[in-house]
Every structure is written in C-alpha cells, then in structure tokens.
C-alpha cells in the first residue's frame, strides 16, 4: 500500500562533498592576507595592495559563512555548492577592491648613511703597514677600504632601484652602517718616522 511505502521511506545518507568548497576557503584565506586595510592607501607602500576595512570584513564574513557550510554534516550538495559560489563572488569583489598603496619608500636615512660613509672613507689613507702614514693620521688596509667602497656602491644601487622596498632600503642602511663601523674599527694610527 502507499501508506506502507511512504512509512518505509528513509532519508538518504550521502554526505555532500565539500572538497571544492574547502579549496575555495583556502584560496580566500590566502587572498585576504594579500592586502592591508587602509582608509585611503596613503599608509600603504606603493608595492603593496590595500582594501578598505569594509571590503576586508565582507570577505572575512564570507569565509566564516563558507566554513559553517563546510562543517554542516546535514548540508545538501546544493547548499555546499551555493556557499562555494557565494565565496567565489566575495573573492572576486575583494580582488576588485584591491588597490596599490601610495606611500613612497623613504631613502633619507640611507642617503645620509651614504654621505657619512663617503666622508668617513676620506678620513683614512690606504696603506700596507702604516709606515707611509703620518703618526697623527689614520690608515686602513686596501681590503678594508675596498670593503667600504663596495658597501657604498651597494647602498647607492639600492637608492636608485625603482623596485626597492622599504625593508630593502632599511636593510641597506643597516648594512652600510655596519660596514662603516668595521672600517672605523680597522683604522690605525700611522707610524711614519719623520
């Protein structure tokens, strides 16, 4: 009978596949890390991306909703697929909202270090042993002088590199300052006999 047939019906036990949704979640979580949040991008370097807090929050909310759908053991395949589609739309909206920052890289400290290194390099003569340098003057070995010259050249190359990041400029400043300290430590008083 129809009544017995209807009474015998049972709900299906097939679990919805979340593989594609899980991949979209992983993609969205990686994508949200590629942009800083900013009001207008003036606090974000030109080589970095930014979005507004609202765009960030929209994608974060879509990720949370997608995770809930992926974790729902009772979700239908249609619900999982709809969650994936909604997340992909949110990713597209987020990506469209990304913009390059407008903050310029500052080379002021590196420029100052380059100038100071050049001046410092001129305060010591190059000598093999200092016997040709007056006692009231300083000298360094050819190797010490060459090392500082190379460090200055590397710093100058960083200043003119259009793709240099602030981190690279700061690292070049630190490296040059270290090279100057090594140069200064290598200075010795001359020993020339009058």
PDB file of C-alpha atoms in Angstrom:
ATOM      1  CA  UNK A   1       0.000   0.000   0.000  1.00  0.00           C
ATOM      2  CA  UNK A   2       1.006   3.596  -0.496  1.00  0.00           C
ATOM      3  CA  UNK A   3       0.858   4.297   3.228  1.00  0.00           C
ATOM      4  CA  UNK A   4       3.260   1.443   3.956  1.00  0.00           C
ATOM      5  CA  UNK A   5       5.544   2.599   1.160  1.00  0.00           C
ATOM      6  CA  UNK A   6       5.612   6.182   2.490  1.00  0.00           C
ATOM      7  CA  UNK A   7       6.246   4.910   6.003  1.00  0.00           C
ATOM      8  CA  UNK A   8       9.184   2.848   4.752  1.00  0.00           C
ATOM      9  CA  UNK A   9      10.896   5.821   3.132  1.00  0.00           C
ATOM     10  CA  UNK A  10      14.150   6.885   4.795  1.00  0.00           C
ATOM     11  CA  UNK A  11      16.316   9.940   4.338  1.00  0.00           C
ATOM     12  CA  UNK A  12      19.422   9.468   2.196  1.00  0.00           C
ATOM     13  CA  UNK A  13      22.755   9.226   3.962  1.00  0.00           C
ATOM     14  CA  UNK A  14      25.003  10.506   1.189  1.00  0.00           C
ATOM     15  CA  UNK A  15      27.222  13.278   2.559  1.00  0.00           C
ATOM     16  CA  UNK A  16      27.722  16.382   0.438  1.00  0.00           C
ATOM     17  CA  UNK A  17      31.229  16.768  -0.966  1.00  0.00           C
ATOM     18  CA  UNK A  18      32.999  19.852   0.403  1.00  0.00           C
ATOM     19  CA  UNK A  19      36.274  19.369  -1.482  1.00  0.00           C
ATOM     20  CA  UNK A  20      35.675  22.280  -3.857  1.00  0.00           C
ATOM     21  CA  UNK A  21      34.335  24.466  -1.044  1.00  0.00           C
ATOM     22  CA  UNK A  22      37.355  23.639   1.138  1.00  0.00           C
ATOM     23  CA  UNK A  23      39.657  24.659  -1.727  1.00  0.00           C
ATOM     24  CA  UNK A  24      37.752  27.931  -2.165  1.00  0.00           C
ATOM     25  CA  UNK A  25      38.043  28.607   1.578  1.00  0.00           C
ATOM     26  CA  UNK A  26      41.803  28.015   1.467  1.00  0.00           C
ATOM     27  CA  UNK A  27      42.076  30.327  -1.532  1.00  0.00           C
ATOM     28  CA  UNK A  28      40.046  33.037   0.200  1.00  0.00           C
ATOM     29  CA  UNK A  29      42.099  32.759   3.382  1.00  0.00           C
ATOM     30  CA  UNK A  30      45.284  33.198   1.362  1.00  0.00           C
ATOM     31  CA  UNK A  31      43.789  36.047  -0.667  1.00  0.00           C
ATOM     32  CA  UNK A  32      42.678  38.056   2.369  1.00  0.00           C
ATOM     33  CA  UNK A  33      46.318  38.104   3.525  1.00  0.00           C
ATOM     34  CA  UNK A  34      47.478  39.796   0.302  1.00  0.00           C
ATOM     35  CA  UNK A  35      46.064  43.215   1.145  1.00  0.00           C
ATOM     36  CA  UNK A  36      46.363  45.565   4.092  1.00  0.00           C
ATOM     37  CA  UNK A  37      43.387  47.536   5.303  1.00  0.00           C
ATOM     38  CA  UNK A  38      43.507  51.285   4.888  1.00  0.00           C
ATOM     39  CA  UNK A  39      41.215  54.263   4.680  1.00  0.00           C
ATOM     40  CA  UNK A  40      42.819  55.665   1.536  1.00  0.00           C
ATOM     41  CA  UNK A  41      46.076  53.787   0.837  1.00  0.00           C
ATOM     42  CA  UNK A  42      48.386  56.620   1.902  1.00  0.00           C
ATOM     43  CA  UNK A  43      49.758  54.459   4.720  1.00  0.00           C
ATOM     44  CA  UNK A  44      50.478  51.508   2.407  1.00  0.00           C
ATOM     45  CA  UNK A  45      53.639  51.335   0.294  1.00  0.00           C
ATOM     46  CA  UNK A  46      53.166  51.578  -3.463  1.00  0.00           C
ATOM     47  CA  UNK A  47      54.414  47.999  -3.924  1.00  0.00           C
ATOM     48  CA  UNK A  48      51.703  46.611  -1.575  1.00  0.00           C
ATOM     49  CA  UNK A  49      47.961  46.169  -2.050  1.00  0.00           C
ATOM     50  CA  UNK A  50      45.214  47.511   0.221  1.00  0.00           C
ATOM     51  CA  UNK A  51      41.444  47.445   0.606  1.00  0.00           C
ATOM     52  CA  UNK A  52      39.020  49.208   2.860  1.00  0.00           C
ATOM     53  CA  UNK A  53      38.039  47.638   6.176  1.00  0.00           C
ATOM     54  CA  UNK A  54      34.555  47.052   4.743  1.00  0.00           C
ATOM     55  CA  UNK A  55      35.961  45.026   1.817  1.00  0.00           C
ATOM     56  CA  UNK A  56      38.141  43.030   4.208  1.00  0.00           C
ATOM     57  CA  UNK A  57      35.221  42.398   6.564  1.00  0.00           C
ATOM     58  CA  UNK A  58      32.980  41.301   3.684  1.00  0.00           C
ATOM     59  CA  UNK A  59      35.434  38.626   2.603  1.00  0.00           C
ATOM     60  CA  UNK A  60      36.099  37.573   6.205  1.00  0.00           C
ATOM     61  CA  UNK A  61      32.350  37.180   6.712  1.00  0.00           C
ATOM     62  CA  UNK A  62      32.028  35.145   3.525  1.00  0.00           C
ATOM     63  CA  UNK A  63      34.848  32.876   4.715  1.00  0.00           C
ATOM     64  CA  UNK A  64      33.088  32.343   8.057  1.00  0.00           C
ATOM     65  CA  UNK A  65      29.810  31.518   6.289  1.00  0.00           C
ATOM     66  CA  UNK A  66      31.563  29.116   3.912  1.00  0.00           C
ATOM     67  CA  UNK A  67      33.306  27.360   6.803  1.00  0.00           C
ATOM     68  CA  UNK A  68      29.958  26.895   8.531  1.00  0.00           C
ATOM     69  CA  UNK A  69      28.515  25.333   5.376  1.00  0.00           C
ATOM     70  CA  UNK A  70      31.532  23.048   5.024  1.00  0.00           C
ATOM     71  CA  UNK A  71      31.197  21.918   8.646  1.00  0.00           C
ATOM     72  CA  UNK A  72      27.428  21.263   8.432  1.00  0.00           C
ATOM     73  CA  UNK A  73      27.048  17.492   8.304  1.00  0.00           C
ATOM     74  CA  UNK A  74      23.420  17.916   7.180  1.00  0.00           C
ATOM     75  CA  UNK A  75      24.169  20.324   4.325  1.00  0.00           C
ATOM     76  CA  UNK A  76      22.927  19.300   0.911  1.00  0.00           C
ATOM     77  CA  UNK A  77      25.227  19.337  -2.084  1.00  0.00           C
ATOM     78  CA  UNK A  78      23.195  22.262  -3.427  1.00  0.00           C
ATOM     79  CA  UNK A  79      23.820  24.235  -0.205  1.00  0.00           C
ATOM     80  CA  UNK A  80      27.554  23.464  -0.310  1.00  0.00           C
ATOM     81  CA  UNK A  81      27.723  24.469  -3.973  1.00  0.00           C
ATOM     82  CA  UNK A  82      25.828  27.689  -3.232  1.00  0.00           C
ATOM     83  CA  UNK A  83      28.255  28.503  -0.403  1.00  0.00           C
ATOM     84  CA  UNK A  84      31.181  27.959  -2.771  1.00  0.00           C
ATOM     85  CA  UNK A  85      29.621  30.228  -5.397  1.00  0.00           C
ATOM     86  CA  UNK A  86      28.949  32.936  -2.801  1.00  0.00           C
ATOM     87  CA  UNK A  87      32.534  32.726  -1.547  1.00  0.00           C
ATOM     88  CA  UNK A  88      33.939  32.942  -5.073  1.00  0.00           C
ATOM     89  CA  UNK A  89      31.817  36.042  -5.672  1.00  0.00           C
ATOM     90  CA  UNK A  90      33.155  37.561  -2.441  1.00  0.00           C
ATOM     91  CA  UNK A  91      36.735  36.780  -3.527  1.00  0.00           C
ATOM     92  CA  UNK A  92      36.099  38.499  -6.861  1.00  0.00           C
ATOM     93  CA  UNK A  93      34.641  41.547  -5.114  1.00  0.00           C
ATOM     94  CA  UNK A  94      37.596  41.675  -2.726  1.00  0.00           C
ATOM     95  CA  UNK A  95      40.123  41.361  -5.555  1.00  0.00           C
ATOM     96  CA  UNK A  96      38.377  44.129  -7.490  1.00  0.00           C
ATOM     97  CA  UNK A  97      38.597  46.368  -4.409  1.00  0.00           C
ATOM     98  CA  UNK A  98      42.373  45.958  -4.073  1.00  0.00           C
ATOM     99  CA  UNK A  99      44.489  48.948  -4.987  1.00  0.00           C
ATOM    100  CA  UNK A 100      48.172  49.785  -4.829  1.00  0.00           C
ATOM    101  CA  UNK A 101      49.221  51.931  -1.904  1.00  0.00           C
ATOM    102  CA  UNK A 102      50.518  55.438  -2.431  1.00  0.00           C
ATOM    103  CA  UNK A 103      53.159  55.686   0.313  1.00  0.00           C
ATOM    104  CA  UNK A 104      56.604  56.298  -1.142  1.00  0.00           C
ATOM    105  CA  UNK A 105      59.711  54.489   0.002  1.00  0.00           C
ATOM    106  CA  UNK A 106      61.921  56.794   2.066  1.00  0.00           C
ATOM    107  CA  UNK A 107      65.639  56.741   1.324  1.00  0.00           C
ATOM    108  CA  UNK A 108      66.531  59.695   3.570  1.00  0.00           C
ATOM    109  CA  UNK A 109      68.326  57.581   6.197  1.00  0.00           C
ATOM    110  CA  UNK A 110      70.202  55.617   3.524  1.00  0.00           C
ATOM    111  CA  UNK A 111      71.171  58.809   1.698  1.00  0.00           C
ATOM    112  CA  UNK A 112      72.544  60.195   4.976  1.00  0.00           C
ATOM    113  CA  UNK A 113      74.455  56.965   5.641  1.00  0.00           C
ATOM    114  CA  UNK A 114      75.939  57.054   2.128  1.00  0.00           C
ATOM    115  CA  UNK A 115      77.108  60.636   2.617  1.00  0.00           C
ATOM    116  CA  UNK A 116      78.555  59.852   6.060  1.00  0.00           C
ATOM    117  CA  UNK A 117      80.306  56.726   4.728  1.00  0.00           C
ATOM    118  CA  UNK A 118      81.874  58.705   1.895  1.00  0.00           C
ATOM    119  CA  UNK A 119      83.119  61.317   4.344  1.00  0.00           C
ATOM    120  CA  UNK A 120      84.402  58.663   6.735  1.00  0.00           C
ATOM    121  CA  UNK A 121      86.202  56.827   3.945  1.00  0.00           C
ATOM    122  CA  UNK A 122      88.164  60.019   3.291  1.00  0.00           C
ATOM    123  CA  UNK A 123      89.479  60.120   6.869  1.00  0.00           C
ATOM    124  CA  UNK A 124      91.967  57.289   6.386  1.00  0.00           C
ATOM    125  CA  UNK A 125      94.720  56.636   3.898  1.00  0.00           C
ATOM    126  CA  UNK A 126      95.243  53.242   2.330  1.00  0.00           C
ATOM    127  CA  UNK A 127      98.497  51.645   3.368  1.00  0.00           C
ATOM    128  CA  UNK A 128     100.085  48.209   3.565  1.00  0.00           C
ATOM    129  CA  UNK A 129     101.503  48.733   7.044  1.00  0.00           C
ATOM    130  CA  UNK A 130     101.129  52.408   8.046  1.00  0.00           C
ATOM    131  CA  UNK A 131     104.805  53.252   7.747  1.00  0.00           C
ATOM    132  CA  UNK A 132     103.990  55.711   4.979  1.00  0.00           C
ATOM    133  CA  UNK A 133     101.265  57.471   7.008  1.00  0.00           C
ATOM    134  CA  UNK A 134     101.979  60.293   9.470  1.00  0.00           C
ATOM    135  CA  UNK A 135     101.582  59.446  13.157  1.00  0.00           C
ATOM    136  CA  UNK A 136      98.745  61.949  13.540  1.00  0.00           C
ATOM    137  CA  UNK A 137      96.806  60.409  10.622  1.00  0.00           C
ATOM    138  CA  UNK A 138      94.850  57.190  10.260  1.00  0.00           C
ATOM    139  CA  UNK A 139      95.240  54.380   7.758  1.00  0.00           C
ATOM    140  CA  UNK A 140      93.423  51.210   6.702  1.00  0.00           C
ATOM    141  CA  UNK A 141      94.345  48.254   4.555  1.00  0.00           C
ATOM    142  CA  UNK A 142      93.347  48.058   0.889  1.00  0.00           C
ATOM    143  CA  UNK A 143      90.864  45.305   1.834  1.00  0.00           C
ATOM    144  CA  UNK A 144      89.164  47.498   4.451  1.00  0.00           C
ATOM    145  CA  UNK A 145      88.927  50.402   2.019  1.00  0.00           C
ATOM    146  CA  UNK A 146      87.621  48.174  -0.767  1.00  0.00           C
ATOM    147  CA  UNK A 147      85.010  46.646   1.551  1.00  0.00           C
ATOM    148  CA  UNK A 148      83.633  50.084   2.406  1.00  0.00           C
ATOM    149  CA  UNK A 149      83.702  51.145  -1.257  1.00  0.00           C
ATOM    150  CA  UNK A 150      81.691  48.051  -2.200  1.00  0.00           C
ATOM    151  CA  UNK A 151      79.207  48.698   0.624  1.00  0.00           C
ATOM    152  CA  UNK A 152      78.738  52.307  -0.527  1.00  0.00           C
ATOM    153  CA  UNK A 153      78.182  51.176  -4.120  1.00  0.00           C
ATOM    154  CA  UNK A 154      75.612  48.592  -3.000  1.00  0.00           C
ATOM    155  CA  UNK A 155      73.784  51.212  -0.951  1.00  0.00           C
ATOM    156  CA  UNK A 156      73.741  53.623  -3.900  1.00  0.00           C
ATOM    157  CA  UNK A 157      72.335  50.850  -6.116  1.00  0.00           C
ATOM    158  CA  UNK A 158      69.520  50.323  -3.614  1.00  0.00           C
ATOM    159  CA  UNK A 159      68.676  54.036  -3.624  1.00  0.00           C
ATOM    160  CA  UNK A 160      68.253  54.118  -7.397  1.00  0.00           C
ATOM    161  CA  UNK A 161      66.452  50.751  -7.672  1.00  0.00           C
ATOM    162  CA  UNK A 162      62.877  51.529  -8.663  1.00  0.00           C
ATOM    163  CA  UNK A 163      61.644  48.269  -7.161  1.00  0.00           C
ATOM    164  CA  UNK A 164      63.359  48.658  -3.770  1.00  0.00           C
ATOM    165  CA  UNK A 165      61.040  48.105  -0.827  1.00  0.00           C
ATOM    166  CA  UNK A 166      61.280  49.992   2.449  1.00  0.00           C
ATOM    167  CA  UNK A 167      62.541  46.793   4.060  1.00  0.00           C
ATOM    168  CA  UNK A 168      65.346  46.558   1.491  1.00  0.00           C
ATOM    169  CA  UNK A 169      66.256  50.232   1.941  1.00  0.00           C
ATOM    170  CA  UNK A 170      66.312  49.824   5.722  1.00  0.00           C
ATOM    171  CA  UNK A 171      68.455  46.684   5.407  1.00  0.00           C
ATOM    172  CA  UNK A 172      70.876  48.525   3.103  1.00  0.00           C
ATOM    173  CA  UNK A 173      71.139  51.332   5.660  1.00  0.00           C
ATOM    174  CA  UNK A 174      71.914  48.852   8.429  1.00  0.00           C
ATOM    175  CA  UNK A 175      74.451  47.018   6.266  1.00  0.00           C
ATOM    176  CA  UNK A 176      76.224  50.234   5.280  1.00  0.00           C
ATOM    177  CA  UNK A 177      76.323  51.462   8.859  1.00  0.00           C
ATOM    178  CA  UNK A 178      77.848  48.107   9.827  1.00  0.00           C
ATOM    179  CA  UNK A 179      80.455  48.467   7.097  1.00  0.00           C
ATOM    180  CA  UNK A 180      81.350  51.955   8.352  1.00  0.00           C
ATOM    181  CA  UNK A 181      81.733  50.579  11.883  1.00  0.00           C
ATOM    182  CA  UNK A 182      84.036  47.837  10.562  1.00  0.00           C
ATOM    183  CA  UNK A 183      86.023  50.436   8.588  1.00  0.00           C
ATOM    184  CA  UNK A 184      86.362  52.616  11.688  1.00  0.00           C
ATOM    185  CA  UNK A 185      87.470  49.613  13.753  1.00  0.00           C
ATOM    186  CA  UNK A 186      90.132  48.868  11.117  1.00  0.00           C
ATOM    187  CA  UNK A 187      91.666  52.378  11.299  1.00  0.00           C
ATOM    188  CA  UNK A 188      95.114  52.592  12.823  1.00  0.00           C
ATOM    189  CA  UNK A 189      97.468  55.447  13.554  1.00  0.00           C
ATOM    190  CA  UNK A 190     100.287  55.947  11.084  1.00  0.00           C
ATOM    191  CA  UNK A 191     103.818  55.009  12.081  1.00  0.00           C
ATOM    192  CA  UNK A 192     105.834  57.104   9.628  1.00  0.00           C
ATOM    193  CA  UNK A 193     109.156  58.216  11.012  1.00  0.00           C
ATOM    194  CA  UNK A 194     109.852  61.878  10.370  1.00  0.00           C
TER     195      UNK A 194
END
